[in-house]
CSV table of C-alpha atoms in Angstrom, one decimal:
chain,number,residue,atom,x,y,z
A,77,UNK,CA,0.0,0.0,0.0
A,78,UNK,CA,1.4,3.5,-0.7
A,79,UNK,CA,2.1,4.8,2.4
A,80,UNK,CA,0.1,8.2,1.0
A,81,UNK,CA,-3.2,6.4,0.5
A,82,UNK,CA,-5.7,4.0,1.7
A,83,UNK,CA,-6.6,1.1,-0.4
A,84,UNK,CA,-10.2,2.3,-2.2
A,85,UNK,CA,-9.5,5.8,-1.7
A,86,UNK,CA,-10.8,8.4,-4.4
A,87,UNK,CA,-8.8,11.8,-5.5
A,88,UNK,CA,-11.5,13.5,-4.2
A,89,UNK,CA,-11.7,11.8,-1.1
A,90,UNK,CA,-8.2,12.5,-0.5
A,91,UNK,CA,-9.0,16.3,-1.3
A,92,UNK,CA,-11.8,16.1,1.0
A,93,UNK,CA,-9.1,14.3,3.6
A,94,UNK,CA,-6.8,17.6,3.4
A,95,UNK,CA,-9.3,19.9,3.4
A,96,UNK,CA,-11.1,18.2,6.7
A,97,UNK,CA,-7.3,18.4,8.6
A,98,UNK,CA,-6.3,21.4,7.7
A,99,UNK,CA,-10.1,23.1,8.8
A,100,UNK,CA,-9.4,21.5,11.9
A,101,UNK,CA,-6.2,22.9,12.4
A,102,UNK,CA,-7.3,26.4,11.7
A,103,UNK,CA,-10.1,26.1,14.0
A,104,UNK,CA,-7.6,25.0,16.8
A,105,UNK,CA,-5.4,28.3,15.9
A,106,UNK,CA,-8.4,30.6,16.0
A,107,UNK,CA,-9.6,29.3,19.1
A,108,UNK,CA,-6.6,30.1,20.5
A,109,UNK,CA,-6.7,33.5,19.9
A,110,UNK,CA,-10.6,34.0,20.5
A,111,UNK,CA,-9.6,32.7,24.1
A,112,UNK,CA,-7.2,35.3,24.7
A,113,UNK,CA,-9.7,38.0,23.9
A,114,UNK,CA,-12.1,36.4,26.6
A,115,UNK,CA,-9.1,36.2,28.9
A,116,UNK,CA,-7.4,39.2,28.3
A,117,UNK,CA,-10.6,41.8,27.4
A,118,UNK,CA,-13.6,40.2,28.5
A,119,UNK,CA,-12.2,39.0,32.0
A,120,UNK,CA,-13.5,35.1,31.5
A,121,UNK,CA,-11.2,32.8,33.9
A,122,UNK,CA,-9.1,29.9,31.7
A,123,UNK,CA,-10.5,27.3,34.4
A,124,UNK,CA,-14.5,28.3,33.7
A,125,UNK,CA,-14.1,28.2,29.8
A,126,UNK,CA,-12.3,25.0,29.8
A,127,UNK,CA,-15.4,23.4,32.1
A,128,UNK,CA,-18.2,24.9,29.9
A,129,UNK,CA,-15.5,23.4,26.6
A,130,UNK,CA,-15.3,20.3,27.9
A,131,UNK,CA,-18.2,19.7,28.8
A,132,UNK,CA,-20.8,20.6,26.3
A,133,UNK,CA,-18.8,19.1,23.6
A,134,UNK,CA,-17.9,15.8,26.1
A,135,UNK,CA,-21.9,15.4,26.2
A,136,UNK,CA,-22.0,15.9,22.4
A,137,UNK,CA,-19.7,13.3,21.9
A,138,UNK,CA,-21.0,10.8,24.1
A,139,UNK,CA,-24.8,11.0,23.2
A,140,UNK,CA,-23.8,11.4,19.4
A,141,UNK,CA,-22.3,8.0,19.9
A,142,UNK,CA,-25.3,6.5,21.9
A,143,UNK,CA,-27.3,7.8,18.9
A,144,UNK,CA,-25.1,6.6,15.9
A,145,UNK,CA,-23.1,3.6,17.2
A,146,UNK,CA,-25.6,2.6,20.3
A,147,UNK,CA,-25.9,2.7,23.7
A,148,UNK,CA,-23.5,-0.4,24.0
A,149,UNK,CA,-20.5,1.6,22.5
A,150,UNK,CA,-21.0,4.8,24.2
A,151,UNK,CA,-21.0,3.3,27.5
A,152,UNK,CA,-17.9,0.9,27.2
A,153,UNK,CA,-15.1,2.8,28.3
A,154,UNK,CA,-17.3,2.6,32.2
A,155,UNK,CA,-18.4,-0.9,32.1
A,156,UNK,CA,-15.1,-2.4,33.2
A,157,UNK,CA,-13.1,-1.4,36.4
A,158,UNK,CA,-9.4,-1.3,35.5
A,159,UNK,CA,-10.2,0.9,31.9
A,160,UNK,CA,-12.5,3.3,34.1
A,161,UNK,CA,-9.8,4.2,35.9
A,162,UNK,CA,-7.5,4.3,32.9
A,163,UNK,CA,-10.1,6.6,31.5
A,164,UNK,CA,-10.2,8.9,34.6
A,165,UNK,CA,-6.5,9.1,34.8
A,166,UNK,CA,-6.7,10.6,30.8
A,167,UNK,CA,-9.8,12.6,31.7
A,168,UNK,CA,-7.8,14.5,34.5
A,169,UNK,CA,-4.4,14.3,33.7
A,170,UNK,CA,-4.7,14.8,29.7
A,171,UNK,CA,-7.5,16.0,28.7
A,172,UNK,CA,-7.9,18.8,31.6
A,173,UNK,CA,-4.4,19.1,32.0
A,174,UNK,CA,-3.6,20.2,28.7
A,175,UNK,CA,-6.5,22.4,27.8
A,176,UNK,CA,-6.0,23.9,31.1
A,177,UNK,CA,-2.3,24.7,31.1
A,178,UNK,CA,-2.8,25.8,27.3
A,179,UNK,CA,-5.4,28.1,28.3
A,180,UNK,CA,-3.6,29.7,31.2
A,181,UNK,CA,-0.6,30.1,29.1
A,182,UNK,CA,-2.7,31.8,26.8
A,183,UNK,CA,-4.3,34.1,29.6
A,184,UNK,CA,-0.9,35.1,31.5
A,185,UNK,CA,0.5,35.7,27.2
A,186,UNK,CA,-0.6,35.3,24.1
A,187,UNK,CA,-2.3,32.5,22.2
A,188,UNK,CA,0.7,32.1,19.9
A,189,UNK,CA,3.8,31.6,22.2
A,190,UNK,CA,1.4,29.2,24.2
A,191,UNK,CA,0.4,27.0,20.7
A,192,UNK,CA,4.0,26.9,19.7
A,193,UNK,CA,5.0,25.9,23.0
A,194,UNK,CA,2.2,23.4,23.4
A,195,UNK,CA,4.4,22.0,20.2
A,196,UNK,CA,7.7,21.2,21.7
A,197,UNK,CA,5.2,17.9,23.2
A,198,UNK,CA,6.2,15.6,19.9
A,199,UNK,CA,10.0,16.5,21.3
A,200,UNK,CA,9.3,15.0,24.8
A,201,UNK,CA,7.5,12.1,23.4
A,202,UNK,CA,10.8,11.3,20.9
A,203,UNK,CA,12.8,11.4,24.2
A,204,UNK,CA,10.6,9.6,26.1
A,205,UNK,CA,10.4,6.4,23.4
A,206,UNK,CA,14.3,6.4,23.4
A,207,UNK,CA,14.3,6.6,26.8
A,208,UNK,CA,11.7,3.5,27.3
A,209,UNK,CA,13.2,1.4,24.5
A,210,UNK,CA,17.1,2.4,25.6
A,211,UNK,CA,17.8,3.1,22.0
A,212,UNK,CA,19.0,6.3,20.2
A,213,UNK,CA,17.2,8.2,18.2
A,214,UNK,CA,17.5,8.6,14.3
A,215,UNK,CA,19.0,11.4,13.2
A,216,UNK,CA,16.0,12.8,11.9
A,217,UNK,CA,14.4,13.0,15.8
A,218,UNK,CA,17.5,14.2,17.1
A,219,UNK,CA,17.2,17.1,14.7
A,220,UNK,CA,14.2,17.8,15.5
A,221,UNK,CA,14.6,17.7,19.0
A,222,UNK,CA,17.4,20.2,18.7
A,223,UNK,CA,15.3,22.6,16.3
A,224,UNK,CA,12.4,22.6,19.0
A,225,UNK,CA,15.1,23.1,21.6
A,226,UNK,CA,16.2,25.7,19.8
A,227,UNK,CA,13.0,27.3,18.6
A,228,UNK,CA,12.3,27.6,22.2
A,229,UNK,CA,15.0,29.4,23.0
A,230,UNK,CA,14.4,32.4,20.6
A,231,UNK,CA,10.8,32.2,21.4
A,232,UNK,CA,10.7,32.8,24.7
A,233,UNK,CA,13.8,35.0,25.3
A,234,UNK,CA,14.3,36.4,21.9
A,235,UNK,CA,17.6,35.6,21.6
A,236,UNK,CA,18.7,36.8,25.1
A,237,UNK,CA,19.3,34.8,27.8
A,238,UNK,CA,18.6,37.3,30.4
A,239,UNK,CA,15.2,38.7,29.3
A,240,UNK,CA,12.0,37.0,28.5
A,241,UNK,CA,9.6,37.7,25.6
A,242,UNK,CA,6.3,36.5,27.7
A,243,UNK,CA,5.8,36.7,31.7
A,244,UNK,CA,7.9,33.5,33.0
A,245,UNK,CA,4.6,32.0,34.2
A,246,UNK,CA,3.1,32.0,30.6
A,247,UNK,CA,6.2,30.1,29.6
A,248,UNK,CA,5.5,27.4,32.8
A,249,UNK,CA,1.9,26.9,31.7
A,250,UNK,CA,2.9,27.0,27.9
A,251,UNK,CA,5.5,24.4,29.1
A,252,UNK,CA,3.1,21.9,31.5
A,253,UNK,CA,0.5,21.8,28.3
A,254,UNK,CA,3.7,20.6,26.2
A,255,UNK,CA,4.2,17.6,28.7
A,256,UNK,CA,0.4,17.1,29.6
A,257,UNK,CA,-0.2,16.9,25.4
A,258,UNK,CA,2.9,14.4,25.5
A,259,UNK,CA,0.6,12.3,27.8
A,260,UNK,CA,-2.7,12.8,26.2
A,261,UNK,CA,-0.6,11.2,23.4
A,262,UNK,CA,1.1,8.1,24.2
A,263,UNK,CA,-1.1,7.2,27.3
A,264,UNK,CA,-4.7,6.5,25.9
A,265,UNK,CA,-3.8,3.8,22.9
A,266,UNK,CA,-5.7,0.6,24.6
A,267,UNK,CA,-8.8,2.8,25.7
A,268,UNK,CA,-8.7,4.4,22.1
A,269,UNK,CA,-8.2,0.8,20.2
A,270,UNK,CA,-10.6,-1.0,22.5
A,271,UNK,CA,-14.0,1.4,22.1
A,272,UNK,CA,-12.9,4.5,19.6
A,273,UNK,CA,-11.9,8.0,19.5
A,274,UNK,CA,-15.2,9.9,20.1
A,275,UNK,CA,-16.3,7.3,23.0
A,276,UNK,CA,-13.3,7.9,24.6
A,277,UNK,CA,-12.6,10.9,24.2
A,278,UNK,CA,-16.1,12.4,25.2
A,279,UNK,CA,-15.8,10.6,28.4
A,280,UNK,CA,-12.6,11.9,29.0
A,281,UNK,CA,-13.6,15.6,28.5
A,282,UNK,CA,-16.8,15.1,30.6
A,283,UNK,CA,-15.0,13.6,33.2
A,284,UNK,CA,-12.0,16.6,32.8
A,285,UNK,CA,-14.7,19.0,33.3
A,286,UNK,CA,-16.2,17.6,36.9
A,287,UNK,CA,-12.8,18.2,38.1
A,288,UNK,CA,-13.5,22.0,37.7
A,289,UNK,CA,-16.9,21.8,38.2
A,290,UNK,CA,-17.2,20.0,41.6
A,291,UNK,CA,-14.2,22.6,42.7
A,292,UNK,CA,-16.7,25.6,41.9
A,293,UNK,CA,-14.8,26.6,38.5
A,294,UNK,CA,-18.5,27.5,37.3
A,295,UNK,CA,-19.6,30.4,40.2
A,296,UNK,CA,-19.8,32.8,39.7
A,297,UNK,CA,-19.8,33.2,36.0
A,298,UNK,CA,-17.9,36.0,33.8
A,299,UNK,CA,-19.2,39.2,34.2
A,300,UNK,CA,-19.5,40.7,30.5
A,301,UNK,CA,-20.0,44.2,30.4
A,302,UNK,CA,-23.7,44.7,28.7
A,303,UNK,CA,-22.1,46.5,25.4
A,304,UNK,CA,-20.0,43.9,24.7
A,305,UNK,CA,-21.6,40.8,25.5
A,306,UNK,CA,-22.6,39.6,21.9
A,307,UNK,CA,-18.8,39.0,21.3
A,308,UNK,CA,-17.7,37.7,24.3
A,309,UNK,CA,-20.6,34.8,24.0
A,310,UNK,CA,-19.9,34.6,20.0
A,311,UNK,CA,-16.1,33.7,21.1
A,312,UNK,CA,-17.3,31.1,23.4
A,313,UNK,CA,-19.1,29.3,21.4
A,314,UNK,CA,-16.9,29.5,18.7
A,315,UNK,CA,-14.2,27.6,21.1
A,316,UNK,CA,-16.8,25.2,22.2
A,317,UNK,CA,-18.1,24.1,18.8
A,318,UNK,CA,-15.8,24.7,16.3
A,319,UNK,CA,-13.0,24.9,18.3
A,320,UNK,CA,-13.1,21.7,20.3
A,321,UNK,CA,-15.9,19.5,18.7
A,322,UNK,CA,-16.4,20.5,14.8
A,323,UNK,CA,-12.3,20.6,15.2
A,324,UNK,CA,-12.5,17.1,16.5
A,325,UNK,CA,-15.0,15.5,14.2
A,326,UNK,CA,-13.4,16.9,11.2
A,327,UNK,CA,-9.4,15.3,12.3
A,328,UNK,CA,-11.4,12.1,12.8
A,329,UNK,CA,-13.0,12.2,10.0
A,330,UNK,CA,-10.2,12.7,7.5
A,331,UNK,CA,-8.2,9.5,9.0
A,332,UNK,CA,-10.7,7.9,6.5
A,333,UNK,CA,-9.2,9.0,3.2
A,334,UNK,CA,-5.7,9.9,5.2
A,335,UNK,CA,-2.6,8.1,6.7
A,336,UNK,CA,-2.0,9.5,10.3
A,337,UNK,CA,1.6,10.7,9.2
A,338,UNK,CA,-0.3,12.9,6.6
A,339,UNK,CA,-3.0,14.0,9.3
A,340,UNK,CA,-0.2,14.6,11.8
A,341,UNK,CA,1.8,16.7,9.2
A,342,UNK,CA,-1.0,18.8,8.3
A,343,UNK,CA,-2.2,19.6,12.0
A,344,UNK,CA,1.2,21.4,12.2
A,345,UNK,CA,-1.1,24.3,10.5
A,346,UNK,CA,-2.3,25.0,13.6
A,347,UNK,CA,0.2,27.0,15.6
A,348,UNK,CA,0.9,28.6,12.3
A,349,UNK,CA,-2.9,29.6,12.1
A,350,UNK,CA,-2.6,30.7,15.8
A,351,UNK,CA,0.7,33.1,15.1
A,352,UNK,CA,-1.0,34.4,12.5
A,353,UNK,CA,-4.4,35.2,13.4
A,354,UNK,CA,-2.7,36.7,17.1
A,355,UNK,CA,-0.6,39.0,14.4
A,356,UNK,CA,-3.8,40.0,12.4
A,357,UNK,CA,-6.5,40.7,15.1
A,358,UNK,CA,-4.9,40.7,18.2
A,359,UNK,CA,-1.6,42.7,16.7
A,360,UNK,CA,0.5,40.2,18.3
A,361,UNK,CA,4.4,40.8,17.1
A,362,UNK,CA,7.0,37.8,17.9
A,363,UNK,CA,9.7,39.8,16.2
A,364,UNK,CA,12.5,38.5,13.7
A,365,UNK,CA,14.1,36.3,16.3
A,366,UNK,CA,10.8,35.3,17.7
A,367,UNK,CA,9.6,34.4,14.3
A,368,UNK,CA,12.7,32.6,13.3
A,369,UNK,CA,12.0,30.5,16.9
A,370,UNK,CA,8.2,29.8,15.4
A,371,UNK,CA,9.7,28.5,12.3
A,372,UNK,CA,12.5,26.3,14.2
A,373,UNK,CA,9.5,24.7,15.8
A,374,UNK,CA,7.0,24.2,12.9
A,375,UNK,CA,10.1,22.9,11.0
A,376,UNK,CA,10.7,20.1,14.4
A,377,UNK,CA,6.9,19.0,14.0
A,378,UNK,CA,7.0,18.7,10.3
A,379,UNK,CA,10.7,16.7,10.6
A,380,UNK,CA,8.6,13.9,13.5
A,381,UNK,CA,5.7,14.3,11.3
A,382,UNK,CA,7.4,12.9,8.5
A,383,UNK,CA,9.3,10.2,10.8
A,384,UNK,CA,8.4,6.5,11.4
């Protein structure tokens, strides 16, 4: 089999494939940057958006899977003990660490220092594999583990060691979502194999938003000032549906007429579409050596990407 094609698959499948991952990349940029206006100018708190995000679309995803796979397949992730707790261990730790850390870096910086540090996470996971398997990596991972490196570097302290681009703590956050992606990687697999992506997944984010919820993440509410309140509640929905569950639904989706290497390639489009719609409506400016950090970064993604 090519490895650029499934067996059966039409051109225009495959056109409808890229078109799917890459739509779901830009809606993950954008929501990026729609979160730092509700951070930044509407005064929303990261931990209440990330509840009300995770859990409507969590709900949508589970009941869409009651209604189109049945009740048997939404459900099976709970039914036994051992992957229950498996699943509450990715709920917490994955799916509400990242988002939340994300979200936080975005709130104490700017949505596209926190996506392109959320990207150093294939990095970690290339280190952690060699340190697992006690083997070396290839030379392409080591170069892409030095360009992330790298990329971080000029990032954060624009090319000087003693000053930092974003406050320290946006870079912690930005940093935490990087290893808390890293997990929401490698440590689901079984659960995802055993009952699928949008099963798993949606009980995941539904259990990652009781966390918040039971800890009183929801009261009191933002308080929107009256004028503007049409834009903040536009931008929240906009993160909550196309930003987490159209986003979603499309990257499944396109694994249909796609490999993953392709899908993981072109999901690199997304801190891309995050620098650039932070430099078009937000007015967002990394700088030459901050931009020459972004592309050190994008290039590390698209060298693992490209990887076996």
């Amino acid at each position: 089999m090519d490895e650029g094609s499934y067996p059966g698959t039409t051109r225009s499948g495959r056109v409808k494939g890229f078109v799917m991952v890459l739509a779901a990349a830009v809606f993950w940029g954008l929501s990026g940057t729609a979160a730092q206006v509700l951070f930044q100018g509407e005064g929303f708190r990261p931990e209440w958006l990330v509840t009300v995000r995770m859990g409507l679309s969590g709900m949508i995803l589970v009941l869409g899977t009651a209604v189109f796979a049945g009740p048997r397949a939404a459900l099976g992730p709970l039914v036994h003990l051992v992957d229950a707790l498996r699943l509450t261990l990715f709920g917490i730790f994955g799916m509400l660490g990242v988002q939340y850390s994300y979200f936080a870096s975005v709130a104490e910086g700017n949505a596209a220092t926190a996506t392109l540090l959320q990207y150093l996470a294939p990095a970690m996971i290339v280190l952690y594999a060699a340190a697992r398997s006690r083997r070396m990596p290839g030379l392409r991972q080591i170069a892409a583990v030095g360009l992330a490196l790298a990329g971080t570097f000029l990032l954060v302290t624009g090319g000087q060691i003693q000053a930092l681009t974003v406050p320290w703590t946006s870079v912690v956050w930005g940093l935490a979502s990087a290893v808390t992606l890293a997990f929401y990687t490698v440590y689901p697999g079984g659960l995802l194999r055993r009952y699928g992506a949008p099963a798993t997944v949606g009980w995941a984010m539904v259990v990652g938003a009781a966390v918040p919820a039971l800890g009183g993440a929801l009261q009191p509410g933002p308080a929107v000032p009256g004028e503007t309140w049409w834009i903040a509640w536009g931008l929240t929905a906009f993160v909550v549906l196309f930003g987490t569950l159209v986003a979603f639904l499309f990257y499944l989706t396109s694994l249909r007429f796609l490999t993953p290497a392709e899908t993981s390639l072109l999901a690199s489009a997304e801190p891309l579409s995050a620098v650039v719609s932070a430099a078009l409506f937000l007015h967002v400016n990394l700088g030459m050596t901050g931009a020459a950090g972004a592309a050190c970064i994008l290039a590390a993604v698209v060298l693992l990407a490209r990887s076996k």
